[in-house]
Amino acid sequence: MTNDQQILDDLKDPSKKELAFKHLLSKYKERLYWHIRKIVLNHDDADDILQNTFIKIWNGIDSFRAESSLFTWLYRIATNESITFLNQKKRKSAINLNEENEYLIEHLESDPYFNGDEWQMLLQKAIATLPDKQRLVFNMKYFDEIKYEEMSEILDTSVGALKASYHHAVKKIEEYVKSNETVIRL
Amino acid sequence: MYENDHIEPEFLKRQKKNPFQTPEQYFETLEDRILKNITNENQTKARSFKLIKFIKPALGIAASITLIYLVMQAPIELRMFSKVAQKNIPNINATTPAEEYSFLLTSTDENTLINAISSGETNDQEDINQDEVLAYLSTGLNDVEIYSEIQN
């Protein structure tokens, strides 16, 4: 597998740009897809956002200054695209903060590509009740196992603030699960 | 700090599993679709760039012609305007009675005319002698009335 530095060097060379981009696509498409999917939950939305993300990467690769790693830069673009998408949806449907979670849960329940059991549905619903930032941090730490230092670069937030966000997210999920677990009684 | 002061909740001990799926062959076809989208976007950009490149000189020529027209037209219009304005000024140096009459008709408006008429009437009234008025009135009066009028 081609390493990131090699991909970056090739992307800056017009004669190798297309091939290098194919390498980048093949290396990161799944990771970015799952990152986006956990934010927006719905497959179709995730697909649209992923395509826009890669188009942005292609168009912006010349301005990438390598101040952060390629992986961080890609995640940052994907995260921004996902958050922008969610904000646009909220604005279009005039959703207030309380309804926002319901909107995500509705999407989750109607998604034909959700294959989890009742416990996983409960966990996803609990995650959907979190504020955007806590949801992001929890997903990145719990599912993607991204280090706080890397997360700090992606989300442009201090490590301390990220740890606090994760801690609050875990507490809230725990409370949600405890109060709703009896309903599904595992 | 947050990691150490908290006992790990039960749900975190459960086995993690990604509950989401994708349509069949999604990742296999993804690359082609993304590359196709990028190619389409580049073509659209190139087309609009070509169009702009094609239109740009024409727009430049059109803008230059408009500018030249405006620059040329402005003095002509100014000259035309001053000629028309000169034509419309009444000839106050007219000497013949017909010209004087024509000048009065064109330069006198309704209000001026009414003022002139009413001012004439006022002068007529001022010219009437007080004694004449009294004499006129006395024709319908008897002697006693005339005497009392004179006394007053």
Short mmCIF file of C-alpha atoms in Angstrom, two decimals, chain A residues 160 163-164 167, chain B residues 1-6:
data_model
loop_
_atom_site.label_atom_id
_atom_site.label_comp_id
_atom_site.label_asym_id
_atom_site.label_seq_id
_atom_site.Cartn_x
_atom_site.Cartn_y
_atom_site.Cartn_z
CA GLY A 160 -8.85 18.50 27.54
CA LYS A 163 -11.91 14.34 27.03
CA ALA A 164 -14.60 16.37 28.80
CA HIS A 167 -16.93 11.95 29.48
CA MET B 1 -8.82 13.07 34.69
CA TYR B 2 -12.13 12.10 33.07
CA GLU B 3 -10.84 8.66 32.23
CA ASN B 4 -9.61 7.90 35.76
CA ASP B 5 -12.39 9.27 37.97
CA HIS B 6 -15.11 7.25 36.35
#
